[in-house]
């Protein structure tokens, strides 16, 4: 006979699944906005509205993320905080390098390079989280 799952544990897993779903939804919205604003499908006046399409999804993602973080135990919070404390400076260096390389490239490449510069921060956080998690394992 198996024991029933802990309700706190199942609630945590449910919230983490929703985080994944909302994160993918946000990336989908970002890709859609990127594709639409770069084409001639919409009039120029509508494109700024479409450019802001990912913002509400990201807001919901952040609200759920904060909810998940508030429910973590002290060790888990420390792991996330340590990963964040390392990831921010790493991300800043990545963004600085992207900006300097963009200045070195031509104007068309600069526009493309900076469009995806934000992706440095979540990648840096993911790598730092994995390293810190391994340290506490």
Short mmCIF file of N, CA and C in Angstrom, two decimals:
data_model
loop_
_atom_site.label_atom_id
_atom_site.label_comp_id
_atom_site.label_asym_id
_atom_site.label_seq_id
_atom_site.Cartn_x
_atom_site.Cartn_y
_atom_site.Cartn_z
N UNK A 1 0.84 -1.17 0.00
CA UNK A 1 0.00 0.00 0.00
C UNK A 1 0.90 1.25 0.00
N UNK A 2 0.59 2.18 -0.86
CA UNK A 2 1.37 3.41 -0.94
C UNK A 2 0.70 4.48 -0.10
N UNK A 3 1.52 5.38 0.38
CA UNK A 3 0.97 6.48 1.18
C UNK A 3 0.48 7.57 0.25
N UNK A 4 -0.58 8.26 0.65
CA UNK A 4 -1.07 9.35 -0.21
C UNK A 4 -0.04 10.46 -0.28
N UNK A 5 0.03 11.13 -1.43
CA UNK A 5 1.03 12.19 -1.56
C UNK A 5 0.72 13.33 -0.59
N UNK A 6 1.77 13.92 -0.11
CA UNK A 6 1.63 15.07 0.77
C UNK A 6 0.95 16.19 0.01
N UNK A 7 -0.07 16.80 0.62
CA UNK A 7 -0.81 17.83 -0.11
C UNK A 7 0.06 19.04 -0.42
N UNK A 8 1.00 19.36 0.47
CA UNK A 8 1.92 20.47 0.20
C UNK A 8 2.81 20.14 -0.99
N UNK A 9 3.29 18.89 -1.02
CA UNK A 9 4.15 18.46 -2.12
C UNK A 9 3.40 18.47 -3.44
N UNK A 10 2.16 17.97 -3.46
CA UNK A 10 1.39 17.96 -4.71
C UNK A 10 1.02 19.37 -5.13
N UNK A 11 0.77 20.26 -4.16
CA UNK A 11 0.49 21.66 -4.48
C UNK A 11 1.72 22.31 -5.11
N UNK A 12 2.90 22.00 -4.57
CA UNK A 12 4.15 22.56 -5.11
C UNK A 12 4.38 22.08 -6.54
N UNK A 13 4.16 20.79 -6.76
CA UNK A 13 4.35 20.25 -8.11
C UNK A 13 3.35 20.85 -9.08
N UNK A 14 2.11 21.06 -8.64
CA UNK A 14 1.10 21.67 -9.51
C UNK A 14 1.51 23.09 -9.87
N UNK A 15 1.98 23.85 -8.90
CA UNK A 15 2.43 25.22 -9.16
C UNK A 15 3.64 25.24 -10.09
N UNK A 16 4.56 24.30 -9.91
CA UNK A 16 5.73 24.24 -10.78
C UNK A 16 5.33 23.87 -12.21
N UNK A 17 4.34 23.00 -12.37
CA UNK A 17 3.84 22.69 -13.73
C UNK A 17 3.24 23.93 -14.36
N UNK A 18 2.47 24.69 -13.57
CA UNK A 18 1.89 25.92 -14.10
C UNK A 18 2.97 26.93 -14.46
N UNK A 19 4.04 26.98 -13.67
CA UNK A 19 5.16 27.86 -14.01
C UNK A 19 5.74 27.49 -15.37
N UNK A 20 5.92 26.21 -15.60
CA UNK A 20 6.44 25.75 -16.88
C UNK A 20 5.48 26.12 -18.02
N UNK A 21 4.20 25.88 -17.82
CA UNK A 21 3.20 26.19 -18.84
C UNK A 21 3.16 27.69 -19.13
N UNK A 22 3.16 28.50 -18.08
CA UNK A 22 3.14 29.96 -18.28
C UNK A 22 4.43 30.46 -18.90
N UNK A 23 5.57 29.86 -18.52
CA UNK A 23 6.84 30.24 -19.13
C UNK A 23 6.86 29.94 -20.61
N UNK A 24 6.36 28.78 -20.99
CA UNK A 24 6.29 28.43 -22.42
C UNK A 24 5.30 29.34 -23.13
N UNK A 25 4.17 29.64 -22.47
CA UNK A 25 3.19 30.56 -23.05
C UNK A 25 3.79 31.95 -23.27
N UNK A 26 4.58 32.40 -22.31
CA UNK A 26 5.22 33.70 -22.45
C UNK A 26 6.20 33.70 -23.62
N UNK A 27 7.00 32.64 -23.73
CA UNK A 27 7.94 32.56 -24.86
C UNK A 27 7.20 32.48 -26.20
N UNK A 28 6.07 31.77 -26.22
CA UNK A 28 5.25 31.70 -27.43
C UNK A 28 4.72 33.09 -27.79
N UNK A 29 4.19 33.81 -26.79
CA UNK A 29 3.71 35.18 -27.03
C UNK A 29 4.82 36.07 -27.55
N UNK A 30 6.02 35.92 -26.98
CA UNK A 30 7.16 36.72 -27.43
C UNK A 30 7.50 36.41 -28.89
N UNK A 31 7.56 35.13 -29.23
CA UNK A 31 7.84 34.73 -30.61
C UNK A 31 6.78 35.22 -31.57
N UNK A 32 5.52 35.12 -31.16
CA UNK A 32 4.42 35.61 -32.00
C UNK A 32 4.52 37.11 -32.21
N UNK A 33 4.76 37.84 -31.14
CA UNK A 33 4.90 39.30 -31.27
C UNK A 33 6.08 39.65 -32.16
N UNK A 34 7.16 38.95 -32.00
CA UNK A 34 8.36 39.19 -32.80
C UNK A 34 8.08 38.94 -34.28
N UNK A 35 7.37 37.86 -34.57
CA UNK A 35 7.06 37.53 -35.96
C UNK A 35 6.09 38.54 -36.57
N UNK A 36 5.09 38.94 -35.82
CA UNK A 36 4.06 39.82 -36.35
C UNK A 36 4.57 41.25 -36.53
N UNK A 37 5.32 41.76 -35.55
CA UNK A 37 5.78 43.15 -35.70
C UNK A 37 6.85 43.29 -36.77
N UNK A 38 7.51 42.19 -37.12
CA UNK A 38 8.52 42.25 -38.17
C UNK A 38 7.96 42.08 -39.57
N UNK A 39 6.67 41.79 -39.67
CA UNK A 39 6.07 41.58 -40.99
C UNK A 39 5.13 42.74 -41.32
N UNK A 40 4.57 42.67 -42.47
CA UNK A 40 3.65 43.71 -42.92
C UNK A 40 2.19 43.30 -42.72
N UNK A 41 1.92 42.32 -41.86
CA UNK A 41 0.56 41.83 -41.65
C UNK A 41 -0.34 42.85 -40.95
N UNK A 42 0.24 43.67 -40.10
CA UNK A 42 -0.55 44.63 -39.34
C UNK A 42 -0.16 46.06 -39.70
N UNK A 43 -1.11 46.99 -39.58
CA UNK A 43 -0.76 48.39 -39.79
C UNK A 43 0.24 48.87 -38.72
N UNK A 44 0.99 49.88 -39.05
CA UNK A 44 2.04 50.38 -38.16
C UNK A 44 1.49 50.80 -36.80
N UNK A 45 0.26 51.31 -36.73
CA UNK A 45 -0.31 51.76 -35.47
C UNK A 45 -0.66 50.63 -34.51
N UNK A 46 -0.84 49.43 -35.02
CA UNK A 46 -1.21 48.28 -34.19
C UNK A 46 0.03 47.54 -33.68
N UNK A 47 1.13 47.71 -34.32
CA UNK A 47 2.35 46.97 -33.97
C UNK A 47 2.84 47.24 -32.55
N UNK A 48 2.78 48.47 -32.02
CA UNK A 48 3.21 48.65 -30.62
C UNK A 48 2.34 47.86 -29.63
N UNK A 49 1.05 47.73 -29.92
CA UNK A 49 0.17 46.95 -29.06
C UNK A 49 0.58 45.47 -29.09
N UNK A 50 0.87 44.97 -30.29
CA UNK A 50 1.30 43.58 -30.44
C UNK A 50 2.66 43.38 -29.77
N UNK A 51 3.53 44.39 -29.81
CA UNK A 51 4.84 44.29 -29.18
C UNK A 51 4.71 44.09 -27.67
N UNK A 52 3.62 44.58 -27.09
CA UNK A 52 3.40 44.45 -25.65
C UNK A 52 2.62 43.19 -25.28
N UNK A 53 2.28 42.38 -26.25
CA UNK A 53 1.52 41.15 -26.02
C UNK A 53 2.13 40.23 -24.96
N UNK A 54 3.43 40.03 -24.90
CA UNK A 54 4.00 39.12 -23.89
C UNK A 54 3.94 39.65 -22.45
N UNK A 55 3.70 40.93 -22.25
CA UNK A 55 3.77 41.52 -20.91
C UNK A 55 2.73 40.93 -19.95
N UNK A 56 1.45 40.83 -20.31
CA UNK A 56 0.49 40.26 -19.35
C UNK A 56 0.82 38.81 -18.96
N UNK A 57 1.24 38.00 -19.92
CA UNK A 57 1.60 36.61 -19.62
C UNK A 57 2.80 36.57 -18.68
N UNK A 58 3.76 37.46 -18.89
CA UNK A 58 4.92 37.51 -18.01
C UNK A 58 4.50 37.96 -16.61
N UNK A 59 3.54 38.87 -16.53
CA UNK A 59 3.04 39.32 -15.22
C UNK A 59 2.40 38.17 -14.44
N UNK A 60 1.61 37.36 -15.11
CA UNK A 60 0.99 36.19 -14.46
C UNK A 60 2.07 35.20 -14.06
N UNK A 61 3.05 34.98 -14.93
CA UNK A 61 4.18 34.09 -14.62
C UNK A 61 4.90 34.58 -13.37
N UNK A 62 5.19 35.87 -13.28
CA UNK A 62 5.90 36.41 -12.12
C UNK A 62 5.08 36.29 -10.84
N UNK A 63 3.76 36.53 -10.93
CA UNK A 63 2.92 36.39 -9.74
C UNK A 63 2.95 34.96 -9.21
N UNK A 64 2.87 33.99 -10.10
CA UNK A 64 2.93 32.59 -9.67
C UNK A 64 4.33 32.24 -9.16
N UNK A 65 5.36 32.75 -9.80
CA UNK A 65 6.73 32.49 -9.34
C UNK A 65 6.93 33.01 -7.92
N UNK A 66 6.46 34.19 -7.65
CA UNK A 66 6.58 34.76 -6.30
C UNK A 66 5.81 33.90 -5.30
N UNK A 67 4.65 33.42 -5.70
CA UNK A 67 3.86 32.54 -4.84
C UNK A 67 4.61 31.25 -4.54
N UNK A 68 5.25 30.68 -5.54
CA UNK A 68 6.04 29.46 -5.33
C UNK A 68 7.22 29.73 -4.42
N UNK A 69 7.93 30.82 -4.65
CA UNK A 69 9.10 31.14 -3.84
C UNK A 69 8.74 31.38 -2.37
N UNK A 70 7.59 31.97 -2.12
CA UNK A 70 7.17 32.22 -0.74
C UNK A 70 6.88 30.94 0.02
N UNK A 71 6.56 29.88 -0.68
CA UNK A 71 6.22 28.61 -0.04
C UNK A 71 7.44 27.67 0.15
N UNK A 72 8.60 28.09 -0.32
CA UNK A 72 9.78 27.24 -0.22
C UNK A 72 10.34 27.25 1.20
N UNK A 73 11.04 26.18 1.55
CA UNK A 73 11.70 26.15 2.85
C UNK A 73 12.97 27.01 2.79
N UNK A 74 13.61 27.14 3.94
CA UNK A 74 14.75 28.05 4.05
C UNK A 74 15.92 27.67 3.14
N UNK A 75 16.20 26.39 3.02
CA UNK A 75 17.30 25.94 2.16
C UNK A 75 17.01 26.23 0.69
N UNK A 76 15.80 25.93 0.25
CA UNK A 76 15.43 26.20 -1.15
C UNK A 76 15.51 27.70 -1.44
N UNK A 77 15.05 28.52 -0.53
CA UNK A 77 15.14 29.97 -0.73
C UNK A 77 16.60 30.40 -0.84
N UNK A 78 17.46 29.83 0.00
CA UNK A 78 18.88 30.18 -0.04
C UNK A 78 19.50 29.77 -1.37
N UNK A 79 19.12 28.61 -1.88
CA UNK A 79 19.64 28.16 -3.17
C UNK A 79 19.24 29.13 -4.27
N UNK A 80 17.96 29.51 -4.30
CA UNK A 80 17.49 30.45 -5.33
C UNK A 80 18.16 31.82 -5.18
N UNK A 81 18.29 32.29 -3.95
CA UNK A 81 18.91 33.59 -3.73
C UNK A 81 20.38 33.59 -4.14
N UNK A 82 21.09 32.53 -3.81
CA UNK A 82 22.51 32.43 -4.20
C UNK A 82 22.63 32.39 -5.72
N UNK A 83 21.77 31.58 -6.36
CA UNK A 83 21.81 31.50 -7.83
C UNK A 83 21.52 32.86 -8.45
N UNK A 84 20.57 33.57 -7.90
CA UNK A 84 20.22 34.90 -8.42
C UNK A 84 21.35 35.89 -8.20
N UNK A 85 21.99 35.81 -7.02
CA UNK A 85 23.09 36.73 -6.71
C UNK A 85 24.27 36.53 -7.65
N UNK A 86 24.47 35.32 -8.14
CA UNK A 86 25.55 35.07 -9.09
C UNK A 86 25.09 35.36 -10.52
N UNK A 87 23.83 35.02 -10.83
CA UNK A 87 23.33 35.16 -12.20
C UNK A 87 23.22 36.62 -12.65
N UNK A 88 22.87 37.51 -11.75
CA UNK A 88 22.71 38.92 -12.16
C UNK A 88 24.03 39.50 -12.66
N UNK A 89 25.14 39.40 -11.91
CA UNK A 89 26.39 39.92 -12.45
C UNK A 89 26.84 39.20 -13.73
N UNK A 90 26.62 37.88 -13.79
CA UNK A 90 26.97 37.15 -15.02
C UNK A 90 26.13 37.67 -16.19
N UNK A 91 24.84 37.89 -15.94
CA UNK A 91 23.95 38.43 -16.97
C UNK A 91 24.36 39.83 -17.40
N UNK A 92 24.77 40.65 -16.45
CA UNK A 92 25.22 42.01 -16.77
C UNK A 92 26.45 41.96 -17.67
N UNK A 93 27.39 41.08 -17.36
CA UNK A 93 28.57 40.93 -18.20
C UNK A 93 28.16 40.45 -19.60
N UNK A 94 27.23 39.50 -19.66
CA UNK A 94 26.75 39.02 -20.96
C UNK A 94 26.10 40.12 -21.76
N UNK A 95 25.26 40.94 -21.10
CA UNK A 95 24.61 42.05 -21.79
C UNK A 95 25.63 43.11 -22.22
N UNK A 96 26.61 43.36 -21.37
CA UNK A 96 27.66 44.31 -21.72
C UNK A 96 28.41 43.84 -22.97
N UNK A 97 28.76 42.55 -22.98
CA UNK A 97 29.47 42.00 -24.14
C UNK A 97 28.60 42.07 -25.39
N UNK A 98 27.30 41.76 -25.24
CA UNK A 98 26.39 41.83 -26.39
C UNK A 98 26.33 43.25 -26.93
N UNK A 99 26.27 44.24 -26.03
CA UNK A 99 26.24 45.64 -26.48
C UNK A 99 27.52 46.05 -27.17
N UNK A 100 28.66 45.65 -26.61
CA UNK A 100 29.94 46.00 -27.22
C UNK A 100 30.12 45.31 -28.57
N UNK A 101 29.72 44.05 -28.65
CA UNK A 101 29.81 43.34 -29.93
C UNK A 101 28.84 43.94 -30.95
N UNK A 102 27.67 44.41 -30.48
CA UNK A 102 26.71 45.03 -31.39
C UNK A 102 27.27 46.32 -31.97
N UNK A 103 28.01 47.08 -31.16
CA UNK A 103 28.66 48.29 -31.67
C UNK A 103 29.72 47.96 -32.70
N UNK A 104 30.35 46.82 -32.53
CA UNK A 104 31.38 46.39 -33.47
C UNK A 104 30.77 45.94 -34.80
N UNK A 105 29.54 45.38 -34.75
CA UNK A 105 28.87 44.89 -35.96
C UNK A 105 28.16 46.03 -36.68
N UNK A 106 27.61 45.72 -37.83
CA UNK A 106 26.86 46.74 -38.56
C UNK A 106 25.50 46.96 -37.90
N UNK A 107 24.79 48.00 -38.33
CA UNK A 107 23.53 48.41 -37.70
C UNK A 107 22.46 47.33 -37.76
N UNK A 108 22.35 46.58 -38.84
CA UNK A 108 21.34 45.53 -38.96
C UNK A 108 21.57 44.41 -37.97
N UNK A 109 22.82 44.02 -37.80
CA UNK A 109 23.16 42.97 -36.84
C UNK A 109 22.96 43.47 -35.41
N UNK A 110 23.20 44.75 -35.17
CA UNK A 110 23.02 45.31 -33.84
C UNK A 110 21.58 45.17 -33.40
N UNK A 111 20.67 45.47 -34.30
CA UNK A 111 19.24 45.38 -33.97
C UNK A 111 18.88 43.94 -33.60
N UNK A 112 19.36 42.98 -34.34
CA UNK A 112 19.07 41.57 -34.08
C UNK A 112 19.74 41.11 -32.79
N UNK A 113 20.98 41.46 -32.58
CA UNK A 113 21.71 41.01 -31.40
C UNK A 113 21.05 41.52 -30.12
N UNK A 114 20.64 42.75 -30.08
CA UNK A 114 20.05 43.31 -28.87
C UNK A 114 18.62 42.83 -28.65
N UNK A 115 17.95 42.39 -29.68
CA UNK A 115 16.59 41.90 -29.55
C UNK A 115 16.54 40.66 -28.65
N UNK A 116 17.58 39.87 -28.67
CA UNK A 116 17.62 38.64 -27.89
C UNK A 116 18.55 38.73 -26.68
N UNK A 117 19.04 39.92 -26.37
CA UNK A 117 19.98 40.08 -25.27
C UNK A 117 19.36 39.72 -23.92
N UNK A 118 18.06 39.91 -23.76
CA UNK A 118 17.39 39.58 -22.50
C UNK A 118 17.54 38.10 -22.15
N UNK A 119 17.70 37.25 -23.15
CA UNK A 119 17.77 35.81 -22.92
C UNK A 119 19.01 35.41 -22.13
N UNK A 120 19.99 36.30 -22.03
CA UNK A 120 21.19 36.01 -21.25
C UNK A 120 20.83 35.81 -19.78
N UNK A 121 19.91 36.59 -19.25
CA UNK A 121 19.61 36.53 -17.82
C UNK A 121 18.97 35.21 -17.39
N UNK A 122 17.90 34.71 -18.04
CA UNK A 122 17.37 33.42 -17.60
C UNK A 122 18.34 32.26 -17.79
N UNK A 123 19.14 32.32 -18.84
CA UNK A 123 20.12 31.26 -19.06
C UNK A 123 21.18 31.30 -17.95
N UNK A 124 21.65 32.49 -17.62
CA UNK A 124 22.64 32.63 -16.54
C UNK A 124 22.05 32.14 -15.23
N UNK A 125 20.81 32.48 -14.96
CA UNK A 125 20.17 32.01 -13.72
C UNK A 125 20.04 30.49 -13.71
N UNK A 126 19.63 29.90 -14.82
CA UNK A 126 19.49 28.44 -14.88
C UNK A 126 20.80 27.72 -14.62
N UNK A 127 21.87 28.20 -15.22
CA UNK A 127 23.18 27.59 -15.01
C UNK A 127 23.63 27.77 -13.56
N UNK A 128 23.46 28.97 -13.03
CA UNK A 128 23.86 29.22 -11.65
C UNK A 128 23.02 28.41 -10.67
N UNK A 129 21.74 28.26 -10.95
CA UNK A 129 20.87 27.45 -10.09
C UNK A 129 21.35 26.01 -10.07
N UNK A 130 21.68 25.46 -11.23
CA UNK A 130 22.15 24.07 -11.30
C UNK A 130 23.44 23.89 -10.51
N UNK A 131 24.36 24.85 -10.61
CA UNK A 131 25.62 24.76 -9.88
C UNK A 131 25.38 24.84 -8.37
N UNK A 132 24.56 25.79 -7.95
CA UNK A 132 24.30 25.96 -6.53
C UNK A 132 23.52 24.77 -5.97
N UNK A 133 22.55 24.28 -6.74
CA UNK A 133 21.77 23.10 -6.30
C UNK A 133 22.70 21.91 -6.08
N UNK A 134 23.65 21.74 -6.97
CA UNK A 134 24.60 20.63 -6.84
C UNK A 134 25.47 20.80 -5.60
N UNK A 135 25.82 22.05 -5.29
CA UNK A 135 26.63 22.33 -4.11
C UNK A 135 25.91 21.92 -2.83
N UNK A 136 24.60 22.14 -2.75
CA UNK A 136 23.84 21.81 -1.56
C UNK A 136 23.31 20.39 -1.56
N UNK A 137 23.52 19.64 -2.63
CA UNK A 137 22.99 18.27 -2.70
C UNK A 137 23.76 17.31 -1.83
#
